[in-house]
Amino acid sequence: MNHGTRTALAVLFSAASVHAAELSPDLRLPPLGAEHLDITRRPEARRSTTVRSRPRPELQPLGIRMGSFHLTTELGLPVGYTDNLFAAESRTASDFHYGLAPRVELRSGWSRHAWRVGAHSTHRRHREFSSEDYDDWQIFADGRLDFGAEASLFSRLSIAQRHEGRGAANSFSEGEIAEYHLYELNGGWSQPFGRFAVRLTGGLAEYQFDAINAGEALPIDVDDRDRVAAHAEARLGYQVQPGYRIFLRSAYNRQRYDHPGGNGVNRDSSGIEYSLGADLEITELLFGDVFAGYYRQRYDDPSFDDRDGLGLGANLYWNPTTLTTVHLEVGRSVQETILAGTAGYLATDTAVELEHELLRNLLLFAGARHLARDYSGIGREETMRQYHLAAHYQVNRHLSVRWRVVYRDQDGKGGGRDFTQTAVEQHIVLQF
């Protein structure tokens, strides 16, 4: 399977970039574990790898063989400290936290087709501020049907409970943290035709937010955030020569809210996006994809201005040596908000990370991230800068230790929030 087809399969379940599914991008911490197996693509020998994704079979857990299936389990034990727990400018409260993070996964080992089912959760408790405790979990099942030499049909079903961190654009500064249930159904089809490759994908996501307990006050009702998001995407690629593929992409999204917002505001909207991009694989040194194009988000309420402009994205890897990888990621998306007077904000996210293999079982990471939010119609702006250092030490097949420190600095204008935050965490992981 060529690189262009692999890239298409790898991004099968991503939503259109006009509306990314990430609700708290400013609190997304850098992953340290090896990449999870992606069954949306057929098994193949990797040509281009990074320090993080490079296979290390001598350190991988063996799991349990159950006929033609493979069962793997994992238990994480995180312990950490945050110096500004509420991401506040004037009220800085620090706290220690601890938790559990179990994961179980059962996947097929067939030569054709694939199937997987799994569950994972993260339970965090704080020493002093129980309002910040949360119990995230997800149950999922996905599969792939293979047709002919390269064509495939995919699907994924997921049910999850998640939380929204204090640094998120829509977070409350009082009461418990916001929690919500997320129900997702996605699917797609990919078919090569000689040098051409066609990919069609689509999906639904339903967000249901829980009421926030504000202590002695009445619960904060956030039903106006409940919504159903639909997306569809068509992509046509053409292989110019081995390692170079150009593609045309069109995407559509629809946001439909269950209830009107404050003062009866209708936040429903629909969006389109057209882009031209390229998949690259210049030997093992430089590979990834880039694109640019046009996006437009129309709001049903005439009081909200439509958003349109330059859409862009990049996900590039550079291996200057066999032990070092530089990863660049760029994205732009229109995000939802419940703030008065605005329908949403444009988020422009740029990140770079350095991965280095100091030893076969010791990986080091350093990175920086810049996130800019531009709110429509109210003149509010927020700029967040994030820096992190991390390490991943694989003791043996069954034990690994991860460390990370993350520093965030956010500046706001026109009512945007200012805060700084430092988080330190150690994560012991048991694998079987």
CSV table of C-alpha atoms in Angstrom, one decimal:
chain,number,residue,atom,x,y,z
A,1,MET,CA,0.0,0.0,0.0
A,2,ASN,CA,1.5,3.4,-1.0
A,3,HIS,CA,2.1,6.3,1.4
A,4,GLY,CA,-0.9,8.3,0.1
A,5,THR,CA,-3.3,5.6,0.8
A,6,ARG,CA,-1.8,5.0,4.3
A,7,THR,CA,-2.2,8.6,5.1
A,8,ALA,CA,-5.8,8.6,4.0
A,9,LEU,CA,-6.6,5.7,6.2
A,10,ALA,CA,-4.8,7.1,9.2
A,11,VAL,CA,-7.0,10.2,9.2
A,12,LEU,CA,-10.3,8.4,8.4
A,13,PHE,CA,-12.0,9.2,11.7
A,14,SER,CA,-10.9,12.8,12.0
A,15,ALA,CA,-13.6,15.5,11.7
A,16,ALA,CA,-13.5,18.2,9.2
A,17,SER,CA,-10.9,20.8,10.2
A,18,VAL,CA,-13.6,23.5,10.1
A,19,HIS,CA,-15.0,21.9,13.3
A,20,ALA,CA,-12.5,19.8,15.3
A,21,ALA,CA,-13.9,17.7,18.1
A,22,GLU,CA,-11.4,18.9,20.7
A,23,LEU,CA,-13.2,20.8,23.4
A,24,SER,CA,-10.2,21.7,25.6
A,25,PRO,CA,-7.2,22.0,23.2
A,26,ASP,CA,-5.2,24.2,25.7
A,27,LEU,CA,-5.1,21.4,28.2
A,28,ARG,CA,-4.1,18.6,25.9
A,29,LEU,CA,-0.9,17.2,27.3
A,30,PRO,CA,1.7,15.6,25.0
A,31,PRO,CA,1.4,11.9,24.7
A,32,LEU,CA,4.3,9.8,25.8
A,33,GLY,CA,3.3,6.2,25.0
A,34,ALA,CA,3.8,4.4,21.8
A,35,GLU,CA,1.2,5.0,19.2
A,36,HIS,CA,-1.8,2.7,19.5
A,37,LEU,CA,-2.4,0.2,16.8
A,38,ASP,CA,-4.5,1.7,13.9
A,39,ILE,CA,-6.6,-1.0,12.5
A,40,THR,CA,-8.1,1.3,9.9
A,41,ARG,CA,-5.2,0.4,7.7
A,42,ARG,CA,-4.0,-2.9,6.5
A,43,PRO,CA,-0.9,-4.5,8.1
A,44,GLU,CA,2.3,-3.5,6.3
A,45,ALA,CA,5.9,-3.0,6.8
A,46,ARG,CA,6.6,0.6,7.9
A,47,ARG,CA,8.9,2.7,5.8
A,48,SER,CA,8.8,6.0,7.6
A,49,THR,CA,8.9,6.0,11.4
A,50,THR,CA,9.5,8.4,14.2
A,51,VAL,CA,11.4,8.0,17.5
A,52,ARG,CA,8.0,7.6,19.3
A,53,SER,CA,6.5,5.1,16.8
A,54,ARG,CA,9.6,3.0,16.1
A,55,PRO,CA,8.8,-0.7,16.9
A,56,ARG,CA,10.6,-2.0,20.0
A,57,PRO,CA,9.4,-5.7,20.1
A,58,GLU,CA,11.7,-6.6,22.9
A,59,LEU,CA,10.0,-4.1,25.1
A,60,GLN,CA,6.3,-4.6,24.0
A,61,PRO,CA,4.0,-6.5,26.4
A,62,LEU,CA,3.1,-10.0,25.1
A,63,GLY,CA,-0.6,-9.9,26.2
A,64,ILE,CA,-2.7,-13.0,26.1
A,65,ARG,CA,-3.5,-15.0,23.0
A,66,MET,CA,-7.1,-16.1,22.8
A,67,GLY,CA,-7.4,-18.1,19.6
A,68,SER,CA,-7.2,-15.6,16.7
A,69,PHE,CA,-7.6,-12.6,19.1
A,70,HIS,CA,-5.1,-10.7,21.3
A,71,LEU,CA,-5.9,-9.3,24.7
A,72,THR,CA,-3.8,-6.5,26.2
A,73,THR,CA,-4.2,-4.7,29.5
A,74,GLU,CA,-2.7,-1.6,31.1
A,75,LEU,CA,-2.8,0.2,34.4
A,76,GLY,CA,-1.5,3.7,34.9
A,77,LEU,CA,-0.8,5.2,38.3
A,78,PRO,CA,-0.4,9.0,37.9
A,79,VAL,CA,0.7,11.4,40.7
A,80,GLY,CA,1.1,15.1,40.1
A,81,TYR,CA,1.0,18.7,41.2
A,82,THR,CA,-0.6,21.9,39.6
A,83,ASP,CA,0.3,25.3,40.9
A,84,ASN,CA,-2.8,27.1,39.5
A,85,LEU,CA,-5.6,24.5,39.6
A,86,PHE,CA,-8.4,26.9,38.5
A,87,ALA,CA,-6.4,28.6,35.8
A,88,ALA,CA,-7.2,31.9,37.4
A,89,GLU,CA,-5.4,35.3,37.2
A,90,SER,CA,-5.9,36.5,40.8
A,91,ARG,CA,-7.1,33.3,42.7
A,92,THR,CA,-4.2,30.8,42.5
A,93,ALA,CA,-4.9,27.6,44.3
A,94,SER,CA,-2.4,24.7,44.1
A,95,ASP,CA,-3.0,21.0,44.8
A,96,PHE,CA,-1.6,17.5,44.4
A,97,HIS,CA,-3.5,14.8,42.6
A,98,TYR,CA,-3.3,11.0,42.2
A,99,GLY,CA,-5.4,8.5,40.2
A,100,LEU,CA,-5.9,5.3,38.2
A,101,ALA,CA,-5.9,4.8,34.5
A,102,PRO,CA,-6.8,1.3,33.4
A,103,ARG,CA,-7.1,0.1,29.8
A,104,VAL,CA,-8.2,-3.2,28.2
A,105,GLU,CA,-8.3,-4.0,24.5
A,106,LEU,CA,-9.2,-7.1,22.5
A,107,ARG,CA,-8.3,-7.1,18.8
A,108,SER,CA,-8.2,-9.7,16.0
A,109,GLY,CA,-5.1,-11.2,14.5
A,110,TRP,CA,-6.5,-12.0,11.0
A,111,SER,CA,-4.5,-11.6,7.8
A,112,ARG,CA,-7.5,-9.9,6.2
A,113,HIS,CA,-10.1,-7.7,7.9
A,114,ALA,CA,-9.7,-6.4,11.4
A,115,TRP,CA,-11.9,-6.0,14.5
A,116,ARG,CA,-11.2,-4.4,17.9
A,117,VAL,CA,-13.1,-3.6,21.1
A,118,GLY,CA,-11.8,-1.9,24.2
A,119,ALA,CA,-12.4,0.3,27.2
A,120,HIS,CA,-10.2,2.7,29.1
A,121,SER,CA,-10.7,5.2,31.9
A,122,THR,CA,-8.9,7.9,33.9
A,123,HIS,CA,-9.9,8.6,37.5
A,124,ARG,CA,-8.3,11.6,39.2
A,125,ARG,CA,-8.6,12.7,42.8
A,126,HIS,CA,-7.2,15.9,44.4
A,127,ARG,CA,-6.0,16.2,48.0
A,128,GLU,CA,-7.8,19.5,48.8
A,129,PHE,CA,-10.2,20.5,46.0
A,130,SER,CA,-12.6,17.7,45.4
A,131,SER,CA,-14.5,19.9,42.8
A,132,GLU,CA,-11.7,19.1,40.4
A,133,ASP,CA,-12.1,15.3,40.7
A,134,TYR,CA,-13.2,13.5,37.6
A,135,ASP,CA,-13.9,10.1,36.1
A,136,ASP,CA,-13.3,9.9,32.4
A,137,TRP,CA,-14.0,6.7,30.5
A,138,GLN,CA,-14.6,5.4,27.0
A,139,ILE,CA,-15.9,2.2,25.4
A,140,PHE,CA,-15.3,1.7,21.7
A,141,ALA,CA,-15.5,-0.8,18.9
A,142,ASP,CA,-14.1,-0.5,15.4
A,143,GLY,CA,-13.5,-2.6,12.4
A,144,ARG,CA,-12.3,-2.9,8.8
A,145,LEU,CA,-13.5,-5.0,5.9
A,146,ASP,CA,-11.0,-5.5,3.1
A,147,PHE,CA,-12.0,-5.8,-0.6
A,148,GLY,CA,-9.7,-6.8,-3.4
A,149,ALA,CA,-6.1,-5.7,-3.2
A,150,GLU,CA,-6.4,-2.3,-1.4
A,151,ALA,CA,-10.0,-1.2,-1.0
A,152,SER,CA,-11.4,-1.1,2.5
A,153,LEU,CA,-14.6,-0.2,4.4
A,154,PHE,CA,-14.4,1.2,8.0
A,155,SER,CA,-16.6,1.9,11.0
A,156,ARG,CA,-16.2,3.0,14.6
A,157,LEU,CA,-18.6,3.3,17.5
A,158,SER,CA,-17.7,5.1,20.7
A,159,ILE,CA,-19.4,6.1,24.0
A,160,ALA,CA,-17.5,8.2,26.5
A,161,GLN,CA,-17.6,10.5,29.5
A,162,ARG,CA,-15.2,13.3,29.5
A,163,HIS,CA,-14.4,16.6,31.3
A,164,GLU,CA,-13.5,20.1,30.3
A,165,GLY,CA,-10.5,21.6,32.0
A,166,ARG,CA,-10.5,25.0,33.8
A,167,GLY,CA,-8.3,26.5,31.1
A,168,ALA,CA,-10.8,25.8,28.3
A,169,ALA,CA,-12.6,28.7,26.5
A,170,ASN,CA,-16.1,27.7,27.9
A,171,SER,CA,-15.1,26.7,31.4
A,172,PHE,CA,-16.8,28.0,34.5
A,173,SER,CA,-14.6,29.5,37.4
A,174,GLU,CA,-17.1,28.2,40.0
A,175,GLY,CA,-18.7,24.9,41.0
A,176,GLU,CA,-17.5,21.6,39.7
A,177,ILE,CA,-15.7,21.1,36.4
A,178,ALA,CA,-17.9,20.5,33.4
A,179,GLU,CA,-18.5,16.9,32.4
A,180,TYR,CA,-20.2,15.6,29.3
A,181,HIS,CA,-21.1,12.4,27.5
A,182,LEU,CA,-20.0,11.9,23.9
A,183,TYR,CA,-21.6,9.4,21.5
A,184,GLU,CA,-19.8,9.0,18.2
A,185,LEU,CA,-20.4,6.9,15.1
A,186,ASN,CA,-18.0,7.2,12.1
A,187,GLY,CA,-17.4,5.3,8.9
A,188,GLY,CA,-15.7,5.5,5.6
A,189,TRP,CA,-14.6,3.9,2.4
A,190,SER,CA,-11.3,4.0,0.6
A,191,GLN,CA,-10.6,2.8,-3.0
A,192,PRO,CA,-7.5,3.2,-5.2
A,193,PHE,CA,-7.8,3.4,-9.0
A,194,GLY,CA,-4.4,3.2,-10.4
A,195,ARG,CA,-2.6,6.4,-9.5
A,196,PHE,CA,-5.9,7.8,-8.1
A,197,ALA,CA,-7.4,7.2,-4.7
A,198,VAL,CA,-10.9,8.1,-3.5
A,199,ARG,CA,-11.9,8.4,0.2
A,200,LEU,CA,-15.3,9.1,1.5
A,201,THR,CA,-16.0,9.5,5.3
A,202,GLY,CA,-18.7,10.7,7.5
A,203,GLY,CA,-20.0,10.6,11.1
A,204,LEU,CA,-22.2,11.9,13.9
A,205,ALA,CA,-21.2,13.1,17.4
A,206,GLU,CA,-23.7,13.9,20.1
A,207,TYR,CA,-22.6,16.0,23.1
A,208,GLN,CA,-24.7,15.9,26.3
A,209,PHE,CA,-23.4,18.1,29.2
A,210,ASP,CA,-24.2,17.4,32.9
A,211,ALA,CA,-25.5,20.1,35.2
A,212,ILE,CA,-22.7,21.7,37.3
A,213,ASN,CA,-23.0,21.5,41.0
A,214,ALA,CA,-22.2,24.9,42.4
A,215,GLY,CA,-22.3,24.0,46.1
A,216,GLU,CA,-24.9,26.0,48.0
A,217,ALA,CA,-26.1,27.7,44.9
A,218,LEU,CA,-28.5,26.2,42.4
A,219,PRO,CA,-27.0,23.9,39.8
A,220,ILE,CA,-25.7,25.6,36.7
A,221,ASP,CA,-27.7,24.4,33.8
A,222,VAL,CA,-25.6,23.9,30.6
A,223,ASP,CA,-28.3,22.3,28.5
A,224,ASP,CA,-27.7,25.0,25.9
A,225,ARG,CA,-24.4,23.2,25.1
A,226,ASP,CA,-26.0,19.9,24.1
A,227,ARG,CA,-25.7,19.4,20.4
A,228,VAL,CA,-25.3,16.9,17.5
A,229,ALA,CA,-22.5,17.5,15.1
A,230,ALA,CA,-22.4,15.8,11.7
A,231,HIS,CA,-19.6,15.8,9.2
A,232,ALA,CA,-18.9,14.4,5.8
A,233,GLU,CA,-15.8,14.5,3.7
A,234,ALA,CA,-14.7,13.5,0.1
A,235,ARG,CA,-11.1,13.3,-0.9
A,236,LEU,CA,-9.5,12.6,-4.3
A,237,GLY,CA,-5.7,11.9,-4.4
A,238,TYR,CA,-3.3,11.5,-7.3
A,239,GLN,CA,0.1,10.0,-7.1
A,240,VAL,CA,2.5,12.2,-9.1
A,241,GLN,CA,5.4,9.9,-8.4
A,242,PRO,CA,6.4,7.5,-5.6
A,243,GLY,CA,6.4,9.5,-2.4
A,244,TYR,CA,4.4,12.5,-3.7
A,245,ARG,CA,0.6,12.6,-3.8
A,246,ILE,CA,-1.5,15.6,-4.3
A,247,PHE,CA,-5.2,15.7,-3.2
A,248,LEU,CA,-8.4,17.7,-3.4
A,249,ARG,CA,-10.6,17.7,-0.4
A,250,SER,CA,-14.1,19.0,0.3
A,251,ALA,CA,-15.8,18.8,3.7
A,252,TYR,CA,-19.2,19.7,5.2
A,253,ASN,CA,-20.3,20.0,8.8
A,254,ARG,CA,-23.6,20.7,10.6
A,255,GLN,CA,-24.0,21.8,14.2
A,256,ARG,CA,-27.5,21.4,15.6
A,257,TYR,CA,-28.2,22.4,19.3
A,258,ASP,CA,-30.9,20.7,21.4
A,259,HIS,CA,-31.9,24.0,23.1
A,260,PRO,CA,-31.5,27.7,22.3
A,261,GLY,CA,-28.9,29.6,24.2
A,262,GLY,CA,-29.5,32.6,26.5
A,263,ASN,CA,-32.2,35.0,25.3
A,264,GLY,CA,-33.4,32.4,22.8
A,265,VAL,CA,-30.2,32.6,20.7
A,266,ASN,CA,-30.0,29.9,17.9
A,267,ARG,CA,-26.5,28.6,17.6
A,268,ASP,CA,-27.1,26.1,14.8
A,269,SER,CA,-24.7,26.4,11.9
A,270,SER,CA,-23.3,24.6,8.9
A,271,GLY,CA,-19.9,24.8,7.2
A,272,ILE,CA,-18.0,23.9,4.1
A,273,GLU,CA,-14.3,23.6,3.3
A,274,TYR,CA,-12.3,23.2,0.1
A,275,SER,CA,-8.6,22.5,0.2
A,276,LEU,CA,-5.6,21.4,-1.9
A,277,GLY,CA,-2.8,19.5,-0.3
A,278,ALA,CA,0.0,17.1,-0.7
A,279,ASP,CA,1.2,13.9,1.0
A,280,LEU,CA,5.0,13.7,1.1
A,281,GLU,CA,7.5,10.9,1.8
A,282,ILE,CA,10.9,12.1,0.9
A,283,THR,CA,12.8,8.9,1.9
A,284,GLU,CA,12.8,8.5,5.6
A,285,LEU,CA,13.9,12.1,6.4
A,286,LEU,CA,10.8,14.1,5.7
A,287,PHE,CA,7.2,12.9,5.5
A,288,GLY,CA,3.7,13.9,6.3
A,289,ASP,CA,1.0,16.1,4.8
A,290,VAL,CA,0.2,19.8,4.2
A,291,PHE,CA,-2.9,21.5,2.8
A,292,ALA,CA,-4.4,25.0,2.4
A,293,GLY,CA,-7.8,26.2,1.2
A,294,TYR,CA,-11.0,28.0,2.0
A,295,TYR,CA,-13.6,27.5,4.8
A,296,ARG,CA,-16.9,29.1,5.5
A,297,GLN,CA,-19.2,28.7,8.6
A,298,ARG,CA,-22.8,30.0,8.2
A,299,TYR,CA,-25.0,30.6,11.3
A,300,ASP,CA,-28.7,30.2,11.2
A,301,ASP,CA,-29.2,33.2,13.5
A,302,PRO,CA,-28.8,36.4,11.3
A,303,SER,CA,-27.3,38.3,14.3
A,304,PHE,CA,-24.1,36.2,14.1
A,305,ASP,CA,-21.6,37.0,11.4
A,306,ASP,CA,-20.5,34.1,9.1
A,307,ARG,CA,-16.8,33.1,9.5
A,308,ASP,CA,-14.7,32.5,6.4
A,309,GLY,CA,-11.1,32.6,5.4
A,310,LEU,CA,-7.9,30.7,4.8
A,311,GLY,CA,-8.0,27.1,6.0
A,312,LEU,CA,-4.7,25.4,6.5
A,313,GLY,CA,-3.0,22.4,8.2
A,314,ALA,CA,0.2,20.5,8.4
A,315,ASN,CA,1.5,17.4,10.0
A,316,LEU,CA,5.1,16.9,9.2
A,317,TYR,CA,7.9,14.8,10.5
A,318,TRP,CA,11.7,15.3,10.0
A,319,ASN,CA,14.3,12.8,11.0
A,320,PRO,CA,17.6,14.7,11.0
A,321,THR,CA,19.3,11.6,12.5
A,322,THR,CA,18.1,8.0,13.2
A,323,LEU,CA,17.7,9.0,16.9
A,324,THR,CA,16.0,12.3,16.6
A,325,THR,CA,12.6,13.4,15.2
A,326,VAL,CA,11.1,16.9,14.8
A,327,HIS,CA,7.3,17.0,14.6
A,328,LEU,CA,5.5,20.1,13.3
A,329,GLU,CA,1.7,20.4,13.5
A,330,VAL,CA,-0.5,23.3,12.3
A,331,GLY,CA,-4.3,23.5,12.3
A,332,ARG,CA,-7.1,26.0,12.1
A,333,SER,CA,-10.7,25.3,13.2
A,334,VAL,CA,-13.9,27.1,14.0
A,335,GLN,CA,-14.9,26.1,17.6
A,336,GLU,CA,-18.2,26.3,19.4
A,337,THR,CA,-18.8,28.6,22.4
A,338,ILE,CA,-21.6,29.7,24.7
A,339,LEU,CA,-20.3,33.2,25.4
A,340,ALA,CA,-22.9,35.9,25.0
A,341,GLY,CA,-22.7,37.9,21.7
A,342,THR,CA,-20.6,35.4,19.8
A,343,ALA,CA,-21.3,32.1,18.0
A,344,GLY,CA,-17.8,30.8,18.0
A,345,TYR,CA,-14.1,31.5,17.8
A,346,LEU,CA,-11.4,30.7,15.3
A,347,ALA,CA,-8.6,28.7,16.8
A,348,THR,CA,-5.2,28.7,15.1
A,349,ASP,CA,-2.9,26.0,16.7
A,350,THR,CA,0.8,25.6,16.0
A,351,ALA,CA,3.0,23.0,17.8
A,352,VAL,CA,6.5,21.7,17.4
A,353,GLU,CA,8.1,18.8,19.4
A,354,LEU,CA,11.5,17.3,19.5
A,355,GLU,CA,11.7,13.5,20.1
A,356,HIS,CA,15.1,12.0,21.0
A,357,GLU,CA,16.1,8.4,21.8
A,358,LEU,CA,18.8,8.7,24.4
A,359,LEU,CA,18.8,5.0,25.0
A,360,ARG,CA,16.8,2.2,23.4
A,361,ASN,CA,14.4,2.3,26.4
A,362,LEU,CA,14.7,6.0,27.3
A,363,LEU,CA,13.0,8.6,25.2
A,364,LEU,CA,13.2,12.4,25.8
A,365,PHE,CA,10.7,15.0,24.5
A,366,ALA,CA,10.7,18.8,24.4
A,367,GLY,CA,8.1,21.0,22.7
A,368,ALA,CA,6.3,24.3,22.3
A,369,ARG,CA,2.8,25.2,21.3
A,370,HIS,CA,1.0,28.4,20.4
A,371,LEU,CA,-2.8,28.7,20.4
A,372,ALA,CA,-4.7,31.8,19.3
A,373,ARG,CA,-8.4,32.3,19.8
A,374,ASP,CA,-10.3,35.0,17.9
A,375,TYR,CA,-13.9,35.4,19.0
A,376,SER,CA,-16.4,36.5,16.4
A,377,GLY,CA,-18.3,39.8,16.9
A,378,ILE,CA,-17.1,40.7,20.5
A,379,GLY,CA,-13.4,41.7,20.0
A,380,ARG,CA,-12.3,39.0,22.5
A,381,GLU,CA,-8.9,37.4,21.9
A,382,GLU,CA,-6.8,34.9,23.8
A,383,THR,CA,-3.3,33.7,23.1
A,384,MET,CA,-1.9,30.6,24.9
A,385,ARG,CA,1.7,29.5,24.9
A,386,GLN,CA,2.7,26.1,26.2
A,387,TYR,CA,6.1,24.5,26.8
A,388,HIS,CA,6.8,21.0,27.9
A,389,LEU,CA,9.6,18.6,28.8
A,390,ALA,CA,9.0,14.9,29.2
A,391,ALA,CA,10.7,11.5,29.4
A,392,HIS,CA,9.5,7.9,28.9
A,393,TYR,CA,11.6,5.1,30.5
A,394,GLN,CA,10.6,1.6,29.6
A,395,VAL,CA,12.0,-0.6,32.3
A,396,ASN,CA,10.9,-3.9,30.8
A,397,ARG,CA,7.9,-5.4,29.0
A,398,HIS,CA,5.6,-4.8,32.0
A,399,LEU,CA,6.8,-1.6,33.6
A,400,SER,CA,7.4,1.9,32.3
A,401,VAL,CA,7.7,5.3,34.0
A,402,ARG,CA,6.8,8.7,32.5
A,403,TRP,CA,7.6,12.2,33.6
A,404,ARG,CA,6.4,15.5,32.3
A,405,VAL,CA,6.3,19.2,33.2
A,406,VAL,CA,4.1,21.6,31.3
A,407,TYR,CA,4.1,25.4,31.6
A,408,ARG,CA,1.2,27.5,30.1
A,409,ASP,CA,0.9,31.2,29.8
A,410,GLN,CA,-2.3,32.8,28.4
A,411,ASP,CA,-2.9,36.4,27.6
A,412,GLY,CA,-6.4,37.8,26.9
A,413,LYS,CA,-7.9,40.9,25.4
A,414,GLY,CA,-11.5,42.2,25.3
A,415,GLY,CA,-12.6,40.1,28.3
A,416,GLY,CA,-10.2,37.2,27.6
A,417,ARG,CA,-8.6,35.4,30.6
A,418,ASP,CA,-5.0,35.8,31.7
A,419,PHE,CA,-3.3,33.1,33.7
A,420,THR,CA,-0.1,31.1,34.1
A,421,GLN,CA,0.0,27.4,35.1
A,422,THR,CA,2.6,24.8,35.7
A,423,ALA,CA,1.8,21.1,36.0
A,424,VAL,CA,4.2,18.3,37.0
A,425,GLU,CA,3.3,14.6,36.8
A,426,GLN,CA,4.9,11.2,37.2
A,427,HIS,CA,3.1,8.2,35.6
A,428,ILE,CA,3.9,4.6,36.4
A,429,VAL,CA,2.4,2.2,33.9
A,430,LEU,CA,2.0,-1.6,34.3
A,431,GLN,CA,1.4,-3.6,31.1
A,432,PHE,CA,0.5,-7.2,30.6
